[in-house]
CSV table of C-alpha atoms in Angstrom, one decimal:
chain,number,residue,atom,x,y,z
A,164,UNK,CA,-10.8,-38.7,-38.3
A,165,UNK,CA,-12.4,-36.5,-41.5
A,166,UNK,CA,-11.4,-32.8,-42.0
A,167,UNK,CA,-14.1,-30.1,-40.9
A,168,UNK,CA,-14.1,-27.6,-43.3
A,169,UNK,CA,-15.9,-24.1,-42.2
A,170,UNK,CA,-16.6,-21.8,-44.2
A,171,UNK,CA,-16.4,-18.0,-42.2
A,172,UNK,CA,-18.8,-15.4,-43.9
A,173,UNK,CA,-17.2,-12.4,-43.5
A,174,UNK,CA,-13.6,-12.1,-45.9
A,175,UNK,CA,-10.5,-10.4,-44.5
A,176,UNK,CA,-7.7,-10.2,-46.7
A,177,UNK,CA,-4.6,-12.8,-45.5
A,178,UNK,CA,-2.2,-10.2,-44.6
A,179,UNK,CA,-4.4,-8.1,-42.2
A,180,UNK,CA,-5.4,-12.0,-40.5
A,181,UNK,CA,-1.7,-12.9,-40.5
A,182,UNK,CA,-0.7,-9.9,-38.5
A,183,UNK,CA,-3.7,-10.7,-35.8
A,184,UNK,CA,-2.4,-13.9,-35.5
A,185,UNK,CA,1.0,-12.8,-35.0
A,186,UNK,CA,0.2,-10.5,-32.6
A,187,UNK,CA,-1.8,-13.5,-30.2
A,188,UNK,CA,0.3,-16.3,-30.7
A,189,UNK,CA,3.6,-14.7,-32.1
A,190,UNK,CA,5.6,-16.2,-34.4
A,191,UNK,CA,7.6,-19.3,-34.4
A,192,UNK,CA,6.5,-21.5,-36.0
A,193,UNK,CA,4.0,-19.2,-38.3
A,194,UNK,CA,3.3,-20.3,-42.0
A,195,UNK,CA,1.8,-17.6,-45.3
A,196,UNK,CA,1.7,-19.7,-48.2
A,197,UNK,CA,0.8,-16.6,-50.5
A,198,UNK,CA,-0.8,-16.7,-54.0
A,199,UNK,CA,-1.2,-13.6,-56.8
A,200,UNK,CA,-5.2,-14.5,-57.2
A,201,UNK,CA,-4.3,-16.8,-60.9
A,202,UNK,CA,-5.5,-20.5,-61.2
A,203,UNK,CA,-1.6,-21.3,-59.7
A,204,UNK,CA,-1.9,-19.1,-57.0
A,205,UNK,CA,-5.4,-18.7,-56.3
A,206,UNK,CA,-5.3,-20.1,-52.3
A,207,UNK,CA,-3.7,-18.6,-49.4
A,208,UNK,CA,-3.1,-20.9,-46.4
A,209,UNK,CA,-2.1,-19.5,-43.0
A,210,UNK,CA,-1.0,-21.4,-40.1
A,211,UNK,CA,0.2,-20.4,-36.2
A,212,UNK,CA,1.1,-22.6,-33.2
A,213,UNK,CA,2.4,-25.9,-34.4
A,214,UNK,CA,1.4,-29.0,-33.4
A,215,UNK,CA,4.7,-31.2,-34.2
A,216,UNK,CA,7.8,-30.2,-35.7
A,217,UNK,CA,10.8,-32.0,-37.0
A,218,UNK,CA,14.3,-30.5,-37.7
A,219,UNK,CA,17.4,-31.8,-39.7
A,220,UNK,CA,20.6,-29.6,-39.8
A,221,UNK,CA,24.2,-30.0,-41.0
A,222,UNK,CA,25.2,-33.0,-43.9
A,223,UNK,CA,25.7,-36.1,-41.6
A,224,UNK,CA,24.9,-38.6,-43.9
A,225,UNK,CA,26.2,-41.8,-41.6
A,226,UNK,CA,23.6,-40.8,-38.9
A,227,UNK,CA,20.3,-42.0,-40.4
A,228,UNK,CA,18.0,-39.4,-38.0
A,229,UNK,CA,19.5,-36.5,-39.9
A,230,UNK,CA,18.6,-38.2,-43.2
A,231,UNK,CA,15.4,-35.3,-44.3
A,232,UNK,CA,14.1,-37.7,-47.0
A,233,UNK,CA,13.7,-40.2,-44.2
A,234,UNK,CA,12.0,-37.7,-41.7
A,235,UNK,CA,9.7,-36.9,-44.4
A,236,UNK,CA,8.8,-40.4,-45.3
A,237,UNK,CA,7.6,-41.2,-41.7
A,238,UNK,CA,5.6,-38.0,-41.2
A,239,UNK,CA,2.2,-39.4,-39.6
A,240,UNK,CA,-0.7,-38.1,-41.0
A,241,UNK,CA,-1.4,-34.5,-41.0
A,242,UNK,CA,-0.9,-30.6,-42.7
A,243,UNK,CA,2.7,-30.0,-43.2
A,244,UNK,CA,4.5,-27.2,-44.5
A,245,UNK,CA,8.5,-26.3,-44.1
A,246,UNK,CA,11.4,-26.0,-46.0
A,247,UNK,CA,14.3,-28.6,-47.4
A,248,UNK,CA,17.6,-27.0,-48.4
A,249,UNK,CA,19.8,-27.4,-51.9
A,250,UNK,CA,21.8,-29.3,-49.6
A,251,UNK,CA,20.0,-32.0,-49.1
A,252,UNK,CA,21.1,-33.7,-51.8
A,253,UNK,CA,24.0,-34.8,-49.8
A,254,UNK,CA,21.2,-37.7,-49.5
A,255,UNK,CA,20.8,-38.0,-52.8
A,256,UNK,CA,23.9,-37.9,-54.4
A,257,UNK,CA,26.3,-38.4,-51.8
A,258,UNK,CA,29.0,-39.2,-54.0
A,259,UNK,CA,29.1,-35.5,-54.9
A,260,UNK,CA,30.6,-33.0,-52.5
A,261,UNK,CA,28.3,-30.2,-50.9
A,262,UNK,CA,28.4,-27.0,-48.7
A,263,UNK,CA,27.2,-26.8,-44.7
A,264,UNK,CA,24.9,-24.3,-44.4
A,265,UNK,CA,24.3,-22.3,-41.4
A,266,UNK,CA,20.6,-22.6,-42.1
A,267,UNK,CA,18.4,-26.0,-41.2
A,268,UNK,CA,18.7,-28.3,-44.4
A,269,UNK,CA,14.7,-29.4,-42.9
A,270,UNK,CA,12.1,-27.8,-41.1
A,271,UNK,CA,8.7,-28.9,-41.1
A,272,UNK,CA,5.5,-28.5,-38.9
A,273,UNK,CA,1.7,-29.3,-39.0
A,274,UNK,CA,-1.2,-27.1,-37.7
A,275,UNK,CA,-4.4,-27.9,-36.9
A,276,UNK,CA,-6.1,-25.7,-37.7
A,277,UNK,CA,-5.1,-24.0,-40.9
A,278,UNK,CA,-7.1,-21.1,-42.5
A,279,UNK,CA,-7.6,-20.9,-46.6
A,280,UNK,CA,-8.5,-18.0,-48.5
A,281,UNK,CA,-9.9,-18.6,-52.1
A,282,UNK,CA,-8.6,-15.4,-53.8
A,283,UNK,CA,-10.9,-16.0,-56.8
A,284,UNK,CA,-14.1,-16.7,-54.7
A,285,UNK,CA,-12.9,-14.0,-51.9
A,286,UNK,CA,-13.9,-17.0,-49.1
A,287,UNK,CA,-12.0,-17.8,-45.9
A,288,UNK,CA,-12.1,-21.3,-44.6
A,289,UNK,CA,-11.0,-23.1,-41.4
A,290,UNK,CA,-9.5,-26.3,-42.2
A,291,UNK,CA,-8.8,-28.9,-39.5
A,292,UNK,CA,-9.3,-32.2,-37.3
A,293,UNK,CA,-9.6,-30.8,-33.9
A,294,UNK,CA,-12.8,-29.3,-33.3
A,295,UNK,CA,-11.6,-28.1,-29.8
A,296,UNK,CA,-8.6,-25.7,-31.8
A,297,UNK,CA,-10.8,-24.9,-34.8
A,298,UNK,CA,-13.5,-23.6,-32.6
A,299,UNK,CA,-10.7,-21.6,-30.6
A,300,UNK,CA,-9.5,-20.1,-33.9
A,301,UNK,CA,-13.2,-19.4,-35.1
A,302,UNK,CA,-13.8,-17.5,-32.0
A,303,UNK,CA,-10.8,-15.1,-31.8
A,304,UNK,CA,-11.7,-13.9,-35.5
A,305,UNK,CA,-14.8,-13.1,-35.1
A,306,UNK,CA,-14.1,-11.5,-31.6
A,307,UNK,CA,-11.4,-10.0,-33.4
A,308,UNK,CA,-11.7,-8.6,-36.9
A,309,UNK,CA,-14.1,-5.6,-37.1
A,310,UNK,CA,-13.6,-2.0,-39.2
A,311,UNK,CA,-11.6,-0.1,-36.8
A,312,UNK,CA,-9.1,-2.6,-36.0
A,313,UNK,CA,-8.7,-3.2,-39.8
A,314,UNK,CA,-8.2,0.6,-39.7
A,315,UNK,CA,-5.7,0.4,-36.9
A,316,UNK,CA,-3.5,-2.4,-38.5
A,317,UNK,CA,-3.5,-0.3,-41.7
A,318,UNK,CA,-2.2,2.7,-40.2
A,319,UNK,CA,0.0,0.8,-38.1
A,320,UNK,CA,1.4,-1.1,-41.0
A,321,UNK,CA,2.2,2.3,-42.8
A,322,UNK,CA,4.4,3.5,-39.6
A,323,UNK,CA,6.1,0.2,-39.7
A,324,UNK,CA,6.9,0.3,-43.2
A,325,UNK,CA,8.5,3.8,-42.7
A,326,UNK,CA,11.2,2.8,-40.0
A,327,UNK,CA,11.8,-0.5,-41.3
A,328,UNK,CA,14.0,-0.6,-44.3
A,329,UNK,CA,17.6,-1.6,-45.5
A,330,UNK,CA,19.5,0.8,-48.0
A,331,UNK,CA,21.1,-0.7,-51.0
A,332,UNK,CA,24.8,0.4,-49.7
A,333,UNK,CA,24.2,-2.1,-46.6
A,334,UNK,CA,24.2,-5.3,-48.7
A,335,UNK,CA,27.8,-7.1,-49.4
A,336,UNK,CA,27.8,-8.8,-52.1
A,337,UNK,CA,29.6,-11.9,-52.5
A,338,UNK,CA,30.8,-11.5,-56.3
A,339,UNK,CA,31.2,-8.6,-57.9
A,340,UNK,CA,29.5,-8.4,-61.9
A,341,UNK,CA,32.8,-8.9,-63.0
A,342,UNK,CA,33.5,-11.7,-60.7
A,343,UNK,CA,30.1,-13.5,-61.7
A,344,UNK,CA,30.8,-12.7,-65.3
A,345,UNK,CA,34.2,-13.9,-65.0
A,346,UNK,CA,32.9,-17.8,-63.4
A,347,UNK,CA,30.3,-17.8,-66.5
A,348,UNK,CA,33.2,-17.9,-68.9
A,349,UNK,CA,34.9,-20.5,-66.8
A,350,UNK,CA,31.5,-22.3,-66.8
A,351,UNK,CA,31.6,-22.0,-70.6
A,352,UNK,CA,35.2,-23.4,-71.0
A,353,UNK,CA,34.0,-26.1,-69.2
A,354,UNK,CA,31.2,-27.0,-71.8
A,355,UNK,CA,33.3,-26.0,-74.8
A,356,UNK,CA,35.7,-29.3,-73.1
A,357,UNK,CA,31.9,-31.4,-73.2
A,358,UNK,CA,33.0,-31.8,-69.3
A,359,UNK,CA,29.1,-30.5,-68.9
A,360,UNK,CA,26.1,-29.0,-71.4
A,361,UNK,CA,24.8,-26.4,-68.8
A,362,UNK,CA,25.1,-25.2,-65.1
A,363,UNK,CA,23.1,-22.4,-62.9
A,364,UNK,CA,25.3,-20.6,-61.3
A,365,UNK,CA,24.4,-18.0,-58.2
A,366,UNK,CA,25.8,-15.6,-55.8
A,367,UNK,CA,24.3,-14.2,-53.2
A,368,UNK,CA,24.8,-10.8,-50.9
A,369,UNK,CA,23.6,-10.6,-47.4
A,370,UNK,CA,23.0,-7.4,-44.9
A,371,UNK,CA,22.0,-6.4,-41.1
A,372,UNK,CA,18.9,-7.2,-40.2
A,373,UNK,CA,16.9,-4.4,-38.5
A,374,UNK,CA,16.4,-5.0,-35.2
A,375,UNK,CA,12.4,-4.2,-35.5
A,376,UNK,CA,12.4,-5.7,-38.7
A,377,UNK,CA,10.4,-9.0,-38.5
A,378,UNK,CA,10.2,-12.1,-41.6
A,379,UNK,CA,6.8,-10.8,-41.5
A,380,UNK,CA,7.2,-7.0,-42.0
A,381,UNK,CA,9.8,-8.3,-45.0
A,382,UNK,CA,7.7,-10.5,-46.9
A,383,UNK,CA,4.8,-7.8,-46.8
A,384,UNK,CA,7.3,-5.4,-48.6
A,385,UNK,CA,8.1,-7.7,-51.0
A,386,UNK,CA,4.6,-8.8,-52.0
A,387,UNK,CA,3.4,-5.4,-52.9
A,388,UNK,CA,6.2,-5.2,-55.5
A,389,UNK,CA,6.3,-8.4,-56.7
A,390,UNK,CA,3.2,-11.1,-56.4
A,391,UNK,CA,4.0,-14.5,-57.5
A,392,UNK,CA,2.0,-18.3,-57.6
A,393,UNK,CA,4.2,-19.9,-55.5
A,394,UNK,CA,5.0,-17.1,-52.5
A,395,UNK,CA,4.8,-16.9,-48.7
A,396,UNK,CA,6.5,-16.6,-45.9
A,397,UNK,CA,8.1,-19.8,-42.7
A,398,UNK,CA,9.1,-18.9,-39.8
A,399,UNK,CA,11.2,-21.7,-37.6
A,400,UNK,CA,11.0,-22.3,-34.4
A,401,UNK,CA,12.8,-24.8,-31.5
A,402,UNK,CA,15.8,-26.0,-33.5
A,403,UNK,CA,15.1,-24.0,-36.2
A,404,UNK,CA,14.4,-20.7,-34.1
A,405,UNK,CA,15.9,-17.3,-35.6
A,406,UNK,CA,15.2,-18.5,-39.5
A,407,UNK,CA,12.7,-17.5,-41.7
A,408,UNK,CA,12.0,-17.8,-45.4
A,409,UNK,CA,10.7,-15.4,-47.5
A,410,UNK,CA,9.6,-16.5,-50.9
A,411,UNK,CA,8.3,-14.6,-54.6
A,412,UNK,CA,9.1,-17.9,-56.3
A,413,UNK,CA,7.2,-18.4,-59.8
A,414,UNK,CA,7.7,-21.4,-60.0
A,415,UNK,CA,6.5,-24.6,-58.9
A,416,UNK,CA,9.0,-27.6,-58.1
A,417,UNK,CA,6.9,-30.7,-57.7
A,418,UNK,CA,3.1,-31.3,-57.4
A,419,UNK,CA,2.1,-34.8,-56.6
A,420,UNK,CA,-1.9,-35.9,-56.1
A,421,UNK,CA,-3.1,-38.9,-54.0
A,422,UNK,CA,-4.4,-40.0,-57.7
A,423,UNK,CA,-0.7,-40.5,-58.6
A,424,UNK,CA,-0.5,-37.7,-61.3
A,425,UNK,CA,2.4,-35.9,-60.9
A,426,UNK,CA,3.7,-32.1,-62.3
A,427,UNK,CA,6.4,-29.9,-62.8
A,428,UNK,CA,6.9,-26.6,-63.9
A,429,UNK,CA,10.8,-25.6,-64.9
A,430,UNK,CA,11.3,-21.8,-65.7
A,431,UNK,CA,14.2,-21.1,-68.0
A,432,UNK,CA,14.7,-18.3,-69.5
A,433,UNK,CA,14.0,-14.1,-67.9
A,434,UNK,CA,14.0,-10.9,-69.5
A,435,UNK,CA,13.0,-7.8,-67.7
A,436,UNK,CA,9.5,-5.8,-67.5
A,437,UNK,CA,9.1,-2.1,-68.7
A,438,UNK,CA,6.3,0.4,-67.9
A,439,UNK,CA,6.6,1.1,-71.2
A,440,UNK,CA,4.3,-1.0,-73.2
A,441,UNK,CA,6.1,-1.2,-76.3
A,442,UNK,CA,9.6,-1.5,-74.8
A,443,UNK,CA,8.0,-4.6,-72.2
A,444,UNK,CA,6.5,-6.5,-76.0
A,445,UNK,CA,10.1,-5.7,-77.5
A,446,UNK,CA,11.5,-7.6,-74.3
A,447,UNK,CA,9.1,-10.4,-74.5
A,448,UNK,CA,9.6,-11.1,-78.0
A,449,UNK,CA,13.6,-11.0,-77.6
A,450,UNK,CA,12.9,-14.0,-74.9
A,451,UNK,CA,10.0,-16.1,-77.5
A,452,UNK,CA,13.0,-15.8,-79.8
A,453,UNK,CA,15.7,-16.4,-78.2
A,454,UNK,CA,17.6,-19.5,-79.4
A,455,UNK,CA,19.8,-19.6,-76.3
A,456,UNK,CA,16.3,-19.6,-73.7
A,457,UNK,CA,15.2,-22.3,-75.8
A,458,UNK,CA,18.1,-24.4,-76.1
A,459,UNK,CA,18.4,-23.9,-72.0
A,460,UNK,CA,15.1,-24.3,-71.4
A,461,UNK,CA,14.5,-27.6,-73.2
A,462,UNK,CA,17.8,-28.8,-72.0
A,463,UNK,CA,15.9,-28.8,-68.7
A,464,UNK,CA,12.6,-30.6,-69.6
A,465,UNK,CA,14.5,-33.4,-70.8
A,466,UNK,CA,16.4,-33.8,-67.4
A,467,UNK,CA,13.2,-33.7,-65.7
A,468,UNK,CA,11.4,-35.8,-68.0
A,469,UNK,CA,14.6,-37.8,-67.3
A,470,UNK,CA,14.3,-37.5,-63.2
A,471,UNK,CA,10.7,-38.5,-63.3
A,472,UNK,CA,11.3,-41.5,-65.3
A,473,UNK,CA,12.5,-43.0,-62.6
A,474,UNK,CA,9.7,-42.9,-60.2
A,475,UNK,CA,6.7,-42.7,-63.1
A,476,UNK,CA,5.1,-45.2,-65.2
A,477,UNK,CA,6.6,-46.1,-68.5
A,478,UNK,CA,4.8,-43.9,-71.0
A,479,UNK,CA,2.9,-41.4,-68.9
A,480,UNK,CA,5.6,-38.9,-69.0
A,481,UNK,CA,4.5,-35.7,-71.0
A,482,UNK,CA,5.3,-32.5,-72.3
A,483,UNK,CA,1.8,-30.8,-72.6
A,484,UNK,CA,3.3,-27.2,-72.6
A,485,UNK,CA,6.9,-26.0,-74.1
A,486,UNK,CA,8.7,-22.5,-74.1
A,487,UNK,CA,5.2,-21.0,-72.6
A,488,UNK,CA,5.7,-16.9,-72.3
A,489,UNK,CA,4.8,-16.0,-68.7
A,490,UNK,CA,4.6,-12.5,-67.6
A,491,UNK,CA,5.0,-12.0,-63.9
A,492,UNK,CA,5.5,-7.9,-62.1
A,493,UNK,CA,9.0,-7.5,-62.6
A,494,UNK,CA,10.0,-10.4,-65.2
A,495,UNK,CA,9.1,-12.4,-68.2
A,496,UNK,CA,9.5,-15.9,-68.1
A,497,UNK,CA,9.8,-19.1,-70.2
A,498,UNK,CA,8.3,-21.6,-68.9
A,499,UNK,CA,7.1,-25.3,-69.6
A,500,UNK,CA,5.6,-28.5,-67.8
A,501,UNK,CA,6.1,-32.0,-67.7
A,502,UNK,CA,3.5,-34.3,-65.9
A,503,UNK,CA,3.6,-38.2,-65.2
A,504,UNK,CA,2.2,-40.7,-62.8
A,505,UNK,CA,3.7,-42.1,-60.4
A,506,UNK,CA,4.4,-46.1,-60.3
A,507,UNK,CA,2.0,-48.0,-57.4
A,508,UNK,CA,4.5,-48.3,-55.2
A,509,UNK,CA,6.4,-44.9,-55.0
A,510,UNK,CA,5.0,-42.3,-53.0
A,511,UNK,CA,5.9,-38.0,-53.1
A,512,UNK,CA,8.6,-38.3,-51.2
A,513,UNK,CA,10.0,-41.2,-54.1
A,514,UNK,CA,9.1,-38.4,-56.6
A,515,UNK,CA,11.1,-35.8,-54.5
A,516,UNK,CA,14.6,-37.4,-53.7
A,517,UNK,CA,14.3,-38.8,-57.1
A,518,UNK,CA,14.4,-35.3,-58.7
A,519,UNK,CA,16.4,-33.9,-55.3
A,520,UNK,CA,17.9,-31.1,-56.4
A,521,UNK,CA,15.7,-29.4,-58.8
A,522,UNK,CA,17.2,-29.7,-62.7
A,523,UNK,CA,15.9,-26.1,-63.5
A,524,UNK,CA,18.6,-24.6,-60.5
A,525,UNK,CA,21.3,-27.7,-61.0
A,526,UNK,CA,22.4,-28.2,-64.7
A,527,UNK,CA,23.3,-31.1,-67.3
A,528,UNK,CA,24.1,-33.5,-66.3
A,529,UNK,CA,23.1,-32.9,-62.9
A,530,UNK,CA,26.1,-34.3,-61.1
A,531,UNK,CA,28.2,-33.0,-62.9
A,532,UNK,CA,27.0,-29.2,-63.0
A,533,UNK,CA,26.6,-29.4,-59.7
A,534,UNK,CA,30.2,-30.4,-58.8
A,535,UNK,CA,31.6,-27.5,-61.0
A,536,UNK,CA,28.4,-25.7,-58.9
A,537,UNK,CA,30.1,-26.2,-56.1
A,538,UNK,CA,34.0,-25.3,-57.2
A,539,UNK,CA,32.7,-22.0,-58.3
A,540,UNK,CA,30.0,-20.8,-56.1
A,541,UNK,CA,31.2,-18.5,-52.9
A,542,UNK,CA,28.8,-19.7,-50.4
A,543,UNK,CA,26.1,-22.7,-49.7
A,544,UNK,CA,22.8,-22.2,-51.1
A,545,UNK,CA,20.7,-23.3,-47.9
A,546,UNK,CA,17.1,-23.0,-48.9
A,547,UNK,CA,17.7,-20.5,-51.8
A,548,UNK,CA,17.1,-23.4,-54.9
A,549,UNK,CA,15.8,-26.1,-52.0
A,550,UNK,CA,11.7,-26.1,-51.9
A,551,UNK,CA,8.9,-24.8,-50.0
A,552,UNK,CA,7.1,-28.3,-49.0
A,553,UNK,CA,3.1,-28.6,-48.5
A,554,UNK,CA,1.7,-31.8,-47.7
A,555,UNK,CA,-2.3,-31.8,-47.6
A,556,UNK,CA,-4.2,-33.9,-45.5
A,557,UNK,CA,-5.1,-36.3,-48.0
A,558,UNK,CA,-1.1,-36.9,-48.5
A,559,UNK,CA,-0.6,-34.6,-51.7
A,560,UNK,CA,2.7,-32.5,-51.8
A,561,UNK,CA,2.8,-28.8,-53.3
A,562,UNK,CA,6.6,-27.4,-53.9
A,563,UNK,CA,8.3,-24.3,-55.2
A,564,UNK,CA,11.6,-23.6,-55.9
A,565,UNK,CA,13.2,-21.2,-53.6
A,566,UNK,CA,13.9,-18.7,-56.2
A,567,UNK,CA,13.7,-14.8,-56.0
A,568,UNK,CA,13.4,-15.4,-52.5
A,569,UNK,CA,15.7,-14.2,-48.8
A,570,UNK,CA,16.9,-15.9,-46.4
A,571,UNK,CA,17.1,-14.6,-42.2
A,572,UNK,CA,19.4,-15.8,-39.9
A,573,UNK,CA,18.8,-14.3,-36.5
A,574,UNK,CA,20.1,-10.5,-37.0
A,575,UNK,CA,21.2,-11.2,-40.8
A,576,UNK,CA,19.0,-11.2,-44.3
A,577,UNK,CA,20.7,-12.6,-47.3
A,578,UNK,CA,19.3,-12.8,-51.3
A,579,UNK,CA,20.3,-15.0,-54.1
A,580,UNK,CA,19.7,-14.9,-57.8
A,581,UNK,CA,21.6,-17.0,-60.4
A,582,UNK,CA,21.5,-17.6,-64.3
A,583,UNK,CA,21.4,-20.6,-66.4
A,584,UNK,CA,24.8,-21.1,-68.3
A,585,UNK,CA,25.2,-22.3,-71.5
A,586,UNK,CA,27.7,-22.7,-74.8
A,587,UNK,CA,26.1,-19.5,-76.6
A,588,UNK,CA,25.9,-17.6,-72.9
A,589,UNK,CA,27.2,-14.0,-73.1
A,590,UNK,CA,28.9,-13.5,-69.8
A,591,UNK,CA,28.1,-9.5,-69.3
A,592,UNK,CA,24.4,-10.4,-70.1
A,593,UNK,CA,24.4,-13.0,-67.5
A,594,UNK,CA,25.5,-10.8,-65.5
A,595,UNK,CA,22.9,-8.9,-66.0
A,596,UNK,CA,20.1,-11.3,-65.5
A,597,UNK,CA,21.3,-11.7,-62.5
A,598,UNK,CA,20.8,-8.5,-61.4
A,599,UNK,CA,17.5,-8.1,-62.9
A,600,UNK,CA,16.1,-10.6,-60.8
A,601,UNK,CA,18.5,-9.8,-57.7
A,602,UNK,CA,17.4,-5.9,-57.4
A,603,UNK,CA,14.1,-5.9,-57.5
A,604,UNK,CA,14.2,-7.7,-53.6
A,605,UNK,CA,16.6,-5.3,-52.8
A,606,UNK,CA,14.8,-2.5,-54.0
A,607,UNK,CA,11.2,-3.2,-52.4
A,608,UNK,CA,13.2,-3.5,-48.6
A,609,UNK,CA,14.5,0.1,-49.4
């Protein structure tokens, strides 16, 4: 059956549609794949009321129906979005020991319909292959969206935003700087030895979840302070009911087309923004020149060159951009990207367990760094360094990496930042880092 793709005339912006659509369907199962309006994040795509979902928890490799790479390759046809967990690669690399999460290592649903906004173009489409739902969904919004309900969901946005709100005292954090800054020396004995080159290593802190506080009325704070590409917002449901993921990732993981052509974006490499302009240029140009971002950075690109060289044709594999400046609300970046093409006979999800888990968030040598990963690090990652996963109808896969991103756990909220590690790393200035990209989420739920 062939998508039907309708164009609505009138535009409403995603978040005042997502909140309509919450409030007739609730939310399990909901889905705000968010962009900042750029050529990477210039769609929006919203979804409620899942058709199918699947659900793979714990690290039980012997039992094949747990196995999320496997679940993924026999997805029948279809729009797909969820989440797969860091720990996942208990699939991969099963030789290498991992942490349980709490969290589901997959969730995944499809909906039919799905409704796209083009930031750019300021159009909203209807996406789908049921013409009995799409024509259900067409009808509610335009029965629906009018001035004074746009007027009522602003105001009553502003009187949520006031009584919802966690203060900086109520997170526990799970290292202290000194703590953090103390494992970054260890990490740095460790390469000193030539046991490994580099490792990311994260912590996290975690707090009570208001009780009127939903993943929603979270990820709406967060966007207003800090837009990103690759953002948005999952809510589980059924087995994976009570979690949600809440995502200002920058970067994107994996991007695979039906054509074969394969990307990936690896970000290495943050210094913080300043409202003053010549203060922000001093910090970007610390970052271009920074021989330590670089040396990080292209330690990275040649894992991933190395990861996708397993899946791609010999000689596609390029480096069309290195050590690229990118300037995002709250951060500068480095950032570079390697495409290929995939051999005939692998598919996306090939391309995925084949680079499963992501070398910007892992280290080098991979295995390695992420056994030391795992002697150092306090708690498991769950979907903090796994992936947001979109599959289009056609069969192409979209992915971030579940960076600058939080994590909710029935009445809990947790956030994560780490820092790449390496022979030159000061460990107070990692320490650092870490908080410049850990406060600003913290800060924006305030």
């Amino acid at each position: 059956m062939n998508n039907i793709k309708r164009i609505l005339c009138q535009w409403k912006s995603p978040e005042l549609v997502a909140y309509k659509l919450i409030q007739e369907w609730g939310d399990a199962g909901f889905i705000w794949l968010d962009g900042d309006g750029s050529d990477l994040g210039r769609w929006v795509t919203l979804g409620i009321n899942p058709l199918e979902q699947f659900c793979s928890r714990g690290l039980e490799t012997s039992k094949n129906d747990s196995n999320p790479f496997k679940i993924l390759r026999e997805l029948p046809p279809g729009h797909w979005t969820g989440w797969l967990s860091y720990e996942a690669a208990s699939w991969t690399e099963p030789q290498n020991p991992w942490q349980t999460s709490s969290m589901a290592t997959l969730w995944i649903a499809s909906h039919d319909p799905i409704l796209k906004f083009d930031l750019q173009k300021r159009e909203l489409w209807l996406e789908g292959k049921d013409e009995k739902r799409i024509s259900i969904m067409e009808n509610f919004l335009k029965s629906t969206f009018h001035q004074k309900l746009s007027k009522a969901h602003s105001e009553t946005t502003k009187q949520t935003e006031r009584k919802n709100s966690i203060p900086l005292e109520s997170w526990d954090w799970k290292l202290t700087s000194q703590e953090y800054s103390e494992r970054v020396d260890e990490i740095k004995e460790w390469i000193a030895k030539g046991d490994i080159f580099q490792a990311n290593l994260t912590t996290s802190c975690q707090a009570p979840l208001p009780e009127s506080m939903r993943p929603i009325d979270v990820y709406s704070k967060l966007k207003k302070c800090s837009p990103a590409p690759f953002a948005g917002v999952i809510i589980g449901d059924q087995m994976a009911k009570g979690e949600a993921i809440i995502s200002t990732s920058p970067e994107r993981f994996l991007k695979a087309l039906p054509s074969g052509e394969v990307e990936t974006r690896p970000i290495k490499g943050t210094r913080p923004r300043d409202r003053d302009p010549e203060k922000d240029a001093d910090w970007a140009a610390e970052l271009i020149c920074s021989p330590k971002d670089h040396a990080e950075n292209v330690m990275i690109v040649d894992l991933l060159r190395n990861d996708l060289g397993r899946v791609c044709q010999p000689g596609s594999i390029k480096v069309p951009h290195l050590l690229v400046l990118e300037s995002y609300s709250q951060v500068h970046h480095l950032t570079s990207v390697v495409k290929g093409r995939l051999n005939t006979n692998k598919t996306w999800v090939d391309l995925l367990e084949a680079c499963w888990p992501g070398g910007s968030v892992t280290g080098a040598p991979k295995l390695r760094a992420c056994k030391r990963l795992y002697e150092l690090e306090p708690t498991a990652r769950g979907p903090y360094c796994g992936s947001i996963l979109n599959i289009n109808w056609e069969g192409g896969l979209d992915s971030n990496i579940l960076i600058r991103s939080l994590m909710i756990k029935e009445s809990s909220i947790s956030a994560h930042a780490g820092c790449g590690i390496v022979a030159d790393s000061d460990s107070q200035k990692e320490a650092e880092e870490m908080n410049w990209k850990l406060m600003p989420l913290l800060n924006a739920l305030t």
